Coordinates of N, CA and C in Angstrom, one line a residue:
Chain A
G2 N 79.4 158.0 94.5 CA 79.6 159.3 93.9 C 80.9 159.9 94.3
A3 N 81.2 161.0 93.7 CA 82.5 161.7 94.0 C 82.5 162.2 95.4
G4 N 83.7 162.1 96.1 CA 83.8 162.6 97.4 C 84.3 164.1 97.4
V5 N 84.7 164.5 98.6 CA 85.2 165.9 98.7 C 86.6 165.9 98.1
S6 N 86.8 166.9 97.2 CA 88.2 167.0 96.6 C 88.8 168.4 97.0
Q7 N 90.1 168.4 97.1 CA 90.8 169.6 97.5 C 92.0 169.7 96.6
S8 N 92.4 171.0 96.3 CA 93.6 171.3 95.5 C 94.2 172.6 96.0
P9 N 95.6 172.7 95.9 CA 96.4 171.6 95.5 C 96.6 170.5 96.6
S10 N 97.2 169.4 96.3 CA 97.5 168.4 97.3 C 98.6 168.9 98.2
N11 N 99.6 169.5 97.6 CA 100.7 170.0 98.4 C 101.0 171.4 97.9
K12 N 101.5 172.3 98.8 CA 101.8 173.7 98.4 C 103.0 174.1 99.3
V13 N 104.1 174.5 98.6 CA 105.2 175.1 99.3 C 105.3 176.6 98.9
T14 N 105.4 177.4 99.9 CA 105.5 178.8 99.6 C 106.5 179.5 100.5
E15 N 106.8 180.7 100.2 CA 107.8 181.5 101.0 C 107.0 182.3 102.0
K16 N 107.6 182.5 103.1 CA 107.1 183.4 104.1 C 106.7 184.7 103.5
G17 N 105.5 185.2 103.9 CA 105.1 186.5 103.4 C 104.2 186.5 102.1
K18 N 104.2 185.3 101.4 CA 103.4 185.2 100.3 C 101.9 184.8 100.6
D19 N 101.0 185.1 99.7 CA 99.6 184.7 99.9 C 99.4 183.3 99.3
V20 N 98.5 182.5 99.9 CA 98.1 181.2 99.3 C 96.6 181.1 99.3
E21 N 96.2 180.3 98.3 CA 94.7 180.0 98.2 C 94.5 178.5 98.0
L22 N 93.7 178.0 98.9 CA 93.4 176.6 98.9 C 91.9 176.4 98.5
R23 N 91.7 175.3 97.7 CA 90.4 175.1 97.2 C 89.7 173.8 97.7
C24 N 88.4 173.9 97.9 CA 87.6 172.7 98.3 C 86.4 172.6 97.4
D25 N 86.2 171.4 96.9 CA 85.0 171.0 96.1 C 84.2 170.0 97.0
P26 N 83.1 170.5 97.5 CA 82.3 169.6 98.4 C 81.5 168.5 97.6
I27 N 81.0 167.6 98.3 CA 80.1 166.6 97.7 C 78.9 167.3 97.2
S28 N 78.4 167.0 96.0 CA 77.3 167.7 95.4 C 76.1 167.5 96.3
G29 N 75.4 168.7 96.5 CA 74.2 168.6 97.4 C 74.4 168.8 98.8
H30 N 75.7 168.8 99.2 CA 76.0 169.1 100.7 C 75.9 170.6 100.9
T31 N 75.1 170.9 101.9 CA 74.9 172.4 102.2 C 75.9 172.9 103.1
A32 N 76.4 172.1 104.0 CA 77.4 172.5 105.0 C 78.8 172.2 104.6
L33 N 79.7 173.2 104.9 CA 81.1 173.0 104.5 C 82.0 173.6 105.6
Y34 N 83.0 172.8 106.0 CA 83.9 173.1 107.1 C 85.3 173.2 106.6
W35 N 86.1 174.0 107.2 CA 87.6 174.0 107.1 C 88.2 173.7 108.5
Y36 N 89.2 172.8 108.5 CA 89.9 172.5 109.7 C 91.4 172.6 109.4
R37 N 92.2 172.8 110.4 CA 93.6 172.8 110.3 C 94.2 171.7 111.1
Q38 N 95.2 171.0 110.6 CA 95.9 169.9 111.4 C 97.3 170.1 111.4
R39 N 97.9 170.6 112.5 CA 99.3 170.7 112.6 C 99.9 169.3 112.8
L40 N 101.2 169.3 112.6 CA 101.9 168.0 112.6 C 101.7 167.3 114.0
G41 N 101.2 166.1 113.9 CA 101.1 165.3 115.1 C 99.9 165.7 116.0
Q42 N 99.1 166.5 115.5 CA 98.0 167.1 116.3 C 96.6 166.6 115.8
G43 N 95.6 166.9 116.5 CA 94.2 166.7 116.1 C 93.8 167.9 115.2
L44 N 92.6 167.8 114.7 CA 92.1 168.9 113.8 C 91.5 170.0 114.6
E45 N 91.8 171.3 114.2 CA 91.2 172.5 114.8 C 90.2 173.1 113.8
F46 N 89.1 173.4 114.3 CA 88.0 174.0 113.4 C 88.4 175.5 113.1
L47 N 88.2 175.8 111.8 CA 88.5 177.2 111.3 C 87.3 177.9 111.0
I48 N 86.4 177.4 110.1 CA 85.3 178.2 109.6 C 84.2 177.2 109.1
Y49 N 83.0 177.7 109.1 CA 81.8 176.9 108.7 C 80.9 177.7 107.8
F50 N 80.5 177.1 106.7 CA 79.5 177.7 105.8 C 78.2 176.8 105.8
Q51 N 77.1 177.4 105.9 CA 75.8 176.7 105.8 C 74.9 177.5 104.9
G52 N 74.7 177.0 103.7 CA 73.8 177.6 102.7 C 74.2 179.1 102.5
N53 N 73.2 179.9 102.6 CA 73.4 181.3 102.4 C 73.5 182.1 103.8
S54 N 73.6 181.3 104.9 CA 73.7 182.0 106.2 C 75.1 182.6 106.3
A55 N 75.2 183.5 107.2 CA 76.5 184.1 107.5 C 77.5 183.0 108.0
P56 N 78.7 182.9 107.6 CA 79.6 181.9 108.0 C 80.0 182.1 109.5
D57 N 80.3 181.0 110.1 CA 80.9 181.0 111.5 C 82.4 181.0 111.4
K58 N 83.0 182.1 111.7 CA 84.4 182.3 111.5 C 85.1 182.2 112.8
S59 N 84.5 181.7 113.8 CA 85.0 181.7 115.2 C 86.4 181.0 115.3
G60 N 86.7 180.1 114.4 CA 88.0 179.4 114.6 C 89.1 180.0 113.8
L61 N 88.9 181.0 113.0 CA 90.0 181.6 112.3 C 91.0 182.2 113.2
P62 N 92.3 181.8 113.1 CA 93.3 182.2 114.1 C 93.8 183.6 114.0
S63 N 93.6 184.3 112.9 CA 94.0 185.7 112.7 C 93.3 186.3 111.5
D64 N 93.4 187.6 111.4 CA 92.8 188.2 110.2 C 93.5 188.0 108.9
R65 N 94.6 187.2 109.0 CA 95.3 186.9 107.7 C 94.5 185.7 107.0
F66 N 93.6 185.1 107.8 CA 92.9 184.0 107.2 C 91.5 184.4 106.8
S67 N 91.1 184.0 105.7 CA 89.7 184.3 105.2 C 89.2 183.2 104.3
A68 N 87.9 183.1 104.1 CA 87.4 182.0 103.3 C 86.1 182.5 102.6
E69 N 85.9 181.9 101.5 CA 84.6 182.3 100.7 C 84.0 181.0 100.2
R70 N 82.7 181.1 100.1 CA 81.9 180.1 99.4 C 80.8 180.7 98.7
T71 N 80.6 180.3 97.5 CA 79.5 180.8 96.7 C 78.4 179.7 96.7
G72 N 77.3 180.1 97.3 CA 76.1 179.2 97.4 C 76.5 177.9 98.0
E73 N 76.3 176.8 97.4 CA 76.6 175.5 97.9 C 77.7 174.8 97.1
S74 N 78.6 175.6 96.6 CA 79.6 175.0 95.7 C 81.0 175.2 96.3
V75 N 81.9 175.5 95.5 CA 83.3 175.5 95.8 C 83.6 176.5 96.9
S76 N 84.6 176.2 97.8 CA 85.1 177.2 98.8 C 86.6 177.4 98.6
T77 N 87.0 178.6 98.9 CA 88.4 178.8 98.9 C 88.9 179.4 100.3
L78 N 90.0 178.9 100.8 CA 90.6 179.4 102.0 C 91.8 180.2 101.6
T79 N 91.9 181.4 102.0 CA 93.0 182.3 101.7 C 93.8 182.6 102.9
I80 N 95.1 182.5 102.8 CA 96.0 182.9 103.9 C 96.9 183.9 103.3
Q81 N 96.8 185.1 103.9 CA 97.7 186.2 103.4 C 98.9 186.3 104.3
R82 N 100.0 186.8 103.7 CA 101.3 187.0 104.4 C 101.6 185.8 105.2
T83 N 101.8 184.7 104.6 CA 102.0 183.4 105.3 C 103.2 183.5 106.3
Q84 N 103.0 182.8 107.4 CA 104.0 182.7 108.4 C 104.4 181.2 108.5
Q85 N 105.5 180.9 109.1 CA 106.0 179.5 109.2 C 105.0 178.7 110.1
E86 N 104.4 179.3 111.1 CA 103.4 178.6 111.9 C 102.1 178.2 111.2
D87 N 102.0 178.7 110.0 CA 100.8 178.4 109.2 C 101.0 177.0 108.5
S88 N 102.2 176.5 108.6 CA 102.5 175.2 108.0 C 101.6 174.1 108.7
A89 N 100.9 173.4 107.9 CA 99.9 172.4 108.4 C 99.2 171.7 107.2
V90 N 98.4 170.8 107.6 CA 97.4 170.2 106.6 C 96.1 170.9 106.8
Y91 N 95.5 171.4 105.7 CA 94.2 172.1 105.8 C 93.2 171.1 105.1
L92 N 92.2 170.7 106.0 CA 91.2 169.7 105.6 C 89.9 170.4 105.4
C93 N 89.2 170.0 104.4 CA 87.8 170.5 104.2 C 86.8 169.3 104.4
A94 N 85.7 169.6 104.9 CA 84.6 168.6 105.0 C 83.3 169.1 104.6
S95 N 82.4 168.3 104.2 CA 81.1 168.7 103.8 C 80.1 167.7 104.4
S96 N 78.8 168.2 104.5 CA 77.8 167.3 105.0 C 76.4 167.8 104.5
L97 N 75.4 167.0 104.6 CA 74.1 167.4 104.4 C 73.7 168.3 105.6
L98 N 72.4 168.7 105.6 CA 72.0 169.7 106.7 C 72.3 169.1 108.1
P99 N 73.1 169.8 108.9 CA 73.3 169.4 110.3 C 72.0 169.4 111.0
P100 N 71.8 169.0 112.2 CA 73.0 168.4 113.0 C 73.2 166.9 112.9
Q101 N 72.2 166.2 112.2 CA 72.3 164.8 112.3 C 73.4 164.2 111.4
E102 N 73.8 165.0 110.4 CA 74.6 164.4 109.3 C 76.1 164.3 109.6
T103 N 76.7 163.3 109.1 CA 78.1 163.0 109.2 C 78.9 163.9 108.3
Q104 N 80.0 164.4 108.7 CA 80.9 165.2 107.9 C 81.9 164.2 107.1
Y105 N 82.0 164.5 105.8 CA 82.9 163.7 105.0 C 84.1 164.6 104.6
F106 N 85.3 164.1 104.8 CA 86.5 164.9 104.6 C 87.1 164.7 103.2
G107 N 87.8 165.7 102.8 CA 88.7 165.6 101.6 C 90.1 165.2 102.1
P108 N 91.0 165.0 101.1 CA 92.3 164.5 101.4 C 93.2 165.6 102.0
G109 N 92.8 166.8 102.0 CA 93.6 167.9 102.6 C 94.7 168.5 101.6
T110 N 95.1 169.6 102.0 CA 96.2 170.3 101.3 C 97.3 170.5 102.4
R111 N 98.5 169.9 102.0 CA 99.6 170.1 102.9 C 100.4 171.4 102.6
L112 N 100.4 172.3 103.5 CA 101.0 173.6 103.2 C 102.3 173.7 104.0
L113 N 103.4 174.1 103.3 CA 104.7 174.3 103.9 C 105.2 175.7 103.6
V114 N 105.4 176.4 104.7 CA 105.9 177.8 104.6 C 107.3 177.8 104.9
L115 N 108.1 178.2 104.0 CA 109.6 178.2 104.2 C 110.1 179.6 104.8
Chain B
A19 N 83.7 175.1 127.3 CA 83.9 174.5 126.0 C 84.2 173.0 126.1
Q20 N 83.8 172.3 125.1 CA 84.0 170.9 125.1 C 85.5 170.5 124.8
T21 N 85.9 169.5 125.4 CA 87.3 169.0 125.2 C 87.2 167.5 125.0
V22 N 88.2 167.0 124.2 CA 88.3 165.5 124.0 C 89.7 165.1 124.3
T23 N 89.9 164.1 125.0 CA 91.2 163.6 125.4 C 91.5 162.2 125.0
Q24 N 92.6 162.0 124.3 CA 93.0 160.6 124.0 C 94.3 160.4 124.7
S25 N 94.4 159.6 125.7 CA 95.5 159.4 126.5 C 96.6 158.5 126.0
Q26 N 96.3 157.8 124.9 CA 97.3 156.9 124.4 C 97.9 157.4 123.0
P27 N 99.0 158.0 123.0 CA 99.6 158.6 121.8 C 99.8 157.4 120.8
E28 N 100.2 156.3 121.3 CA 100.5 155.2 120.4 C 100.0 153.8 121.0
M29 N 99.6 153.0 120.1 CA 99.2 151.6 120.5 C 99.7 150.7 119.4
S30 N 99.9 149.4 119.8 CA 100.2 148.4 118.8 C 99.5 147.1 119.2
V31 N 99.3 146.3 118.2 CA 98.6 145.0 118.4 C 99.0 144.0 117.4
Q32 N 99.0 142.8 117.7 CA 99.3 141.7 116.8 C 98.1 141.5 115.8
E33 N 98.4 141.3 114.6 CA 97.4 141.0 113.6 C 96.4 139.9 114.2
A34 N 95.1 140.1 113.9 CA 94.1 139.1 114.3 C 93.7 139.3 115.8
E35 N 94.4 140.1 116.6 CA 94.0 140.3 118.0 C 93.1 141.5 118.1
T36 N 92.7 141.7 119.4 CA 91.8 142.8 119.7 C 92.5 144.0 120.4
V37 N 92.1 145.2 120.0 CA 92.7 146.3 120.7 C 91.6 147.3 121.0
T38 N 91.9 148.1 122.1 CA 90.9 149.1 122.5 C 91.6 150.4 122.7
L39 N 91.0 151.4 122.0 CA 91.5 152.8 122.1 C 90.6 153.6 123.0
S40 N 91.3 154.4 123.8 CA 90.5 155.2 124.8 C 90.2 156.6 124.4
C41 N 89.1 157.1 124.9 CA 88.8 158.5 124.7 C 87.9 159.0 125.8
T42 N 88.2 160.1 126.3 CA 87.3 160.7 127.3 C 87.0 162.2 126.8
Y43 N 85.9 162.7 127.3 CA 85.5 164.0 126.8 C 84.8 164.8 128.0
D44 N 84.8 166.1 127.8 CA 84.2 166.9 128.9 C 83.1 167.8 128.2
T45 N 81.9 167.8 128.7 CA 80.8 168.6 128.2 C 79.8 168.8 129.3
S46 N 79.1 169.9 129.2 CA 77.9 170.1 130.1 C 76.6 169.8 129.4
E47 N 76.7 169.5 128.1 CA 75.5 169.2 127.4 C 75.0 167.7 127.6
S48 N 73.7 167.5 127.4 CA 73.2 166.2 127.7 C 73.0 165.4 126.4
D49 N 72.9 166.1 125.3 CA 72.8 165.4 124.0 C 73.9 165.9 123.1
Y50 N 74.5 164.9 122.4 CA 75.6 165.2 121.5 C 75.9 163.9 120.7
Y51 N 76.9 164.1 119.8 CA 77.3 163.0 119.0 C 78.8 162.7 119.2
L52 N 79.2 161.5 119.1 CA 80.6 161.1 119.3 C 81.0 160.3 118.1
F53 N 82.2 160.4 117.7 CA 82.7 159.8 116.4 C 84.1 159.2 116.7
W54 N 84.4 158.2 115.9 CA 85.8 157.8 115.7 C 86.1 157.9 114.2
Y55 N 87.2 158.6 113.9 CA 87.7 158.7 112.6 C 89.0 158.1 112.5
K56 N 89.3 157.5 111.3 CA 90.6 156.9 111.0 C 91.3 157.8 109.9
Q57 N 92.6 158.0 110.1 CA 93.4 158.8 109.2 C 94.6 158.0 108.8
P58 N 94.6 157.3 107.6 CA 95.8 156.6 107.1 C 96.8 157.6 106.6
P59 N 97.9 157.1 106.1 CA 99.0 158.0 105.6 C 98.5 158.9 104.4
S60 N 97.4 158.5 103.8 CA 96.9 159.3 102.7 C 96.3 160.6 103.2
R61 N 96.1 160.7 104.4 CA 95.5 161.9 105.1 C 94.0 162.0 105.1
Q62 N 93.4 161.1 104.3 CA 91.9 161.2 104.3 C 91.3 160.7 105.6
M63 N 90.5 161.6 106.1 CA 89.8 161.2 107.4 C 88.6 160.3 107.0
I64 N 88.5 159.2 107.6 CA 87.5 158.2 107.2 C 86.6 157.9 108.5
L65 N 85.3 158.1 108.4 CA 84.5 157.8 109.5 C 84.5 156.3 109.8
V66 N 84.7 155.9 111.0 CA 84.7 154.5 111.4 C 83.4 154.2 112.1
I67 N 82.9 155.1 113.0 CA 81.7 154.7 113.8 C 81.2 156.0 114.4
R68 N 79.9 156.1 114.7 CA 79.3 157.2 115.4 C 78.3 156.7 116.4
Q69 N 78.2 157.6 117.4 CA 77.3 157.2 118.5 C 76.5 158.4 118.9
E70 N 75.2 158.3 119.0 CA 74.3 159.4 119.5 C 74.2 159.2 121.0
A71 N 74.4 160.3 121.7 CA 74.4 160.2 123.2 C 73.1 159.7 123.8
Y72 N 72.0 160.0 123.1 CA 70.7 159.6 123.7 C 70.4 158.1 123.5
K73 N 71.3 157.4 122.7 CA 71.1 156.0 122.5 C 71.9 155.2 123.6
Q74 N 71.3 154.3 124.3 CA 72.0 153.5 125.3 C 72.8 152.4 124.7
Q75 N 72.3 151.9 123.5 CA 73.0 150.8 122.9 C 74.3 151.3 122.3
N76 N 75.4 150.5 122.5 CA 76.6 150.8 121.9 C 76.6 150.5 120.4
A77 N 77.2 151.5 119.6 CA 77.2 151.3 118.2 C 78.3 150.2 117.8
T78 N 77.9 149.5 116.7 CA 78.9 148.6 116.1 C 78.9 148.7 114.6
E79 N 80.0 148.5 114.0 CA 80.2 148.4 112.6 C 81.2 147.3 112.2
N80 N 80.7 146.2 111.9 CA 81.5 145.0 111.6 C 82.5 144.7 112.7
R81 N 83.8 144.9 112.5 CA 84.8 144.6 113.5 C 85.0 145.7 114.5
F82 N 84.3 146.8 114.3 CA 84.5 148.0 115.2 C 83.3 148.1 116.1
S83 N 83.6 148.4 117.3 CA 82.5 148.6 118.3 C 83.0 149.6 119.3
V84 N 82.0 150.3 120.0 CA 82.4 151.2 121.0 C 81.8 150.8 122.3
N85 N 82.4 151.3 123.4 CA 81.9 151.2 124.8 C 81.7 152.6 125.2
F86 N 80.4 153.0 125.2 CA 80.0 154.3 125.5 C 79.5 154.4 126.9
Q87 N 80.2 155.1 127.8 CA 79.8 155.2 129.2 C 79.5 156.7 129.4
K88 N 78.2 157.1 129.3 CA 77.8 158.5 129.4 C 78.2 159.1 130.7
A89 N 77.9 158.4 131.8 CA 78.1 159.0 133.1 C 79.6 159.3 133.3
A90 N 80.4 158.4 132.8 CA 81.9 158.6 133.0 C 82.5 159.4 131.8
K91 N 81.7 159.8 130.9 CA 82.1 160.6 129.7 C 83.3 159.9 129.0
S92 N 83.1 158.6 128.7 CA 84.1 157.8 128.1 C 83.5 157.1 126.9
F93 N 84.4 157.0 125.9 CA 83.9 156.5 124.5 C 85.1 155.8 123.9
S94 N 85.3 154.5 124.2 CA 86.4 153.8 123.7 C 86.0 153.0 122.5
L95 N 87.0 152.7 121.6 CA 86.8 152.0 120.4 C 87.5 150.7 120.5
K96 N 86.8 149.6 120.2 CA 87.4 148.3 120.2 C 87.4 147.8 118.7
I97 N 88.6 147.3 118.3 CA 88.8 146.8 117.0 C 89.1 145.3 117.2
S98 N 88.2 144.5 116.7 CA 88.4 143.0 116.8 C 89.1 142.5 115.5
D99 N 89.8 141.3 115.7 CA 90.4 140.7 114.5 C 91.2 141.7 113.7
S100 N 92.1 142.4 114.3 CA 92.9 143.5 113.7 C 93.5 143.1 112.4
Q101 N 93.5 143.9 111.4 CA 94.0 143.7 110.1 C 95.1 144.7 109.8
L102 N 96.0 144.4 108.9 CA 97.1 145.3 108.6 C 96.5 146.6 108.1
G103 N 95.4 146.6 107.4 CA 94.8 147.8 106.9 C 94.2 148.7 107.9
D104 N 94.2 148.2 109.2 CA 93.7 149.1 110.3 C 94.7 150.0 110.8
A105 N 96.0 149.9 110.4 CA 97.0 150.7 110.8 C 96.7 152.2 110.4
A106 N 96.7 153.1 111.3 CA 96.4 154.5 111.0 C 96.4 155.3 112.3
M107 N 96.2 156.6 112.1 CA 95.9 157.4 113.3 C 94.4 157.4 113.5
Y108 N 94.0 157.3 114.8 CA 92.6 157.2 115.1 C 92.2 158.5 116.0
F109 N 91.2 159.2 115.5 CA 90.8 160.4 116.3 C 89.4 160.2 116.8
C110 N 89.2 160.5 118.0 CA 87.9 160.6 118.7 C 87.4 162.0 118.5
A111 N 86.1 162.2 118.3 CA 85.6 163.6 118.0 C 84.2 163.7 118.7
Y112 N 83.9 164.9 119.0 CA 82.6 165.3 119.7 C 82.0 166.3 118.9
R113 N 80.6 166.3 118.8 CA 79.9 167.3 118.1 C 78.6 167.6 118.9
T114 N 78.3 168.9 119.0 CA 77.1 169.3 119.6 C 75.9 169.2 118.6
P115 N 74.7 168.9 119.0 CA 73.6 168.7 118.1 C 72.8 170.0 117.9
R116 N 73.4 171.1 118.3 CA 72.7 172.4 118.1 C 72.2 172.5 116.7
I117 N 71.0 173.1 116.5 CA 70.4 173.3 115.2 C 71.1 174.5 114.5
Q118 N 71.3 175.5 115.3 CA 71.9 176.7 114.7 C 73.4 176.7 115.0
G119 N 74.1 177.4 114.1 CA 75.6 177.6 114.3 C 76.4 176.4 113.8
A120 N 77.6 176.5 114.0 CA 78.6 175.5 113.4 C 78.4 174.2 114.2
Q121 N 78.3 173.1 113.4 CA 78.3 171.8 114.0 C 79.7 171.3 113.9
K122 N 80.6 172.1 114.5 CA 82.0 171.7 114.3 C 82.3 170.5 115.2
L123 N 83.3 169.8 114.7 CA 83.8 168.6 115.4 C 85.0 169.1 116.3
V124 N 85.0 168.6 117.5 CA 86.1 168.9 118.4 C 86.9 167.5 118.5
F125 N 88.1 167.6 118.2 CA 88.9 166.4 118.1 C 89.9 166.2 119.2
G126 N 90.2 164.9 119.5 CA 91.3 164.6 120.4 C 92.6 164.7 119.6
Q127 N 93.7 164.4 120.3 CA 95.0 164.5 119.8 C 95.4 163.3 118.9
G128 N 94.6 162.2 119.0 CA 94.9 161.1 118.1 C 95.7 160.0 118.8
T129 N 95.5 158.8 118.3 CA 96.2 157.6 118.7 C 96.8 156.9 117.5
R130 N 98.1 156.7 117.4 CA 98.6 156.0 116.3 C 98.6 154.5 116.5
L131 N 97.9 153.8 115.7 CA 97.8 152.3 115.9 C 98.7 151.6 114.9
T132 N 99.5 150.7 115.4 CA 100.4 149.9 114.6 C 99.9 148.5 114.7
I133 N 99.9 147.8 113.5 CA 99.5 146.4 113.5 C 100.7 145.6 113.2
N134 N 101.1 144.7 114.1 CA 102.2 143.8 113.9 C 101.9 142.5 113.2
P135 N 102.5 142.2 112.1 CA 102.1 140.9 111.4 C 102.6 139.7 112.1

């Protein structure tokens, strides 16, 4: 079946602009995660959605970052007033109900803030 | 907080030979999951192998196997008969098995594996 998809694949923006990144999880996956990967680094957890429960936002680095998810479908990650340090690859993952289930990743969105 | 350390930023191996990638972690929990993910230039994170901490037997997936030493908090990945397609960044990751809350993965910094023909 179809895997996790993300759009856009690449995004170049100017400092101070807002950007919106999209994630389409695998159908039926109740859990959805956003991670950030800076150049040459491992992944950092940003936010987690599980069904209709309140999201875990503990990894969001500042109040410029926010994310939404409607039910068990698409999620969007929004970064307001982008800064150069926001440049990174943003990866989305989904899974069936934790904790046993493996997370499956999308190809990521590479964000470059000029 | 849990941490994952990969002490080898880069490794290289001759095609068809065996290579071992190291990973150590720090946790106070007794039950957890460990993973190795592969990230080729396409950026897609691909699950290579997973290990449940309560299982004493080391996980294996075809040419990939792990050496899980729970007391030492060590989780190395062995790739046998290396192939050119194995070239990628490899990430070790830890996850708590808590029922509630984020089942977030905690990643190491990665090891870049090069396969020499």
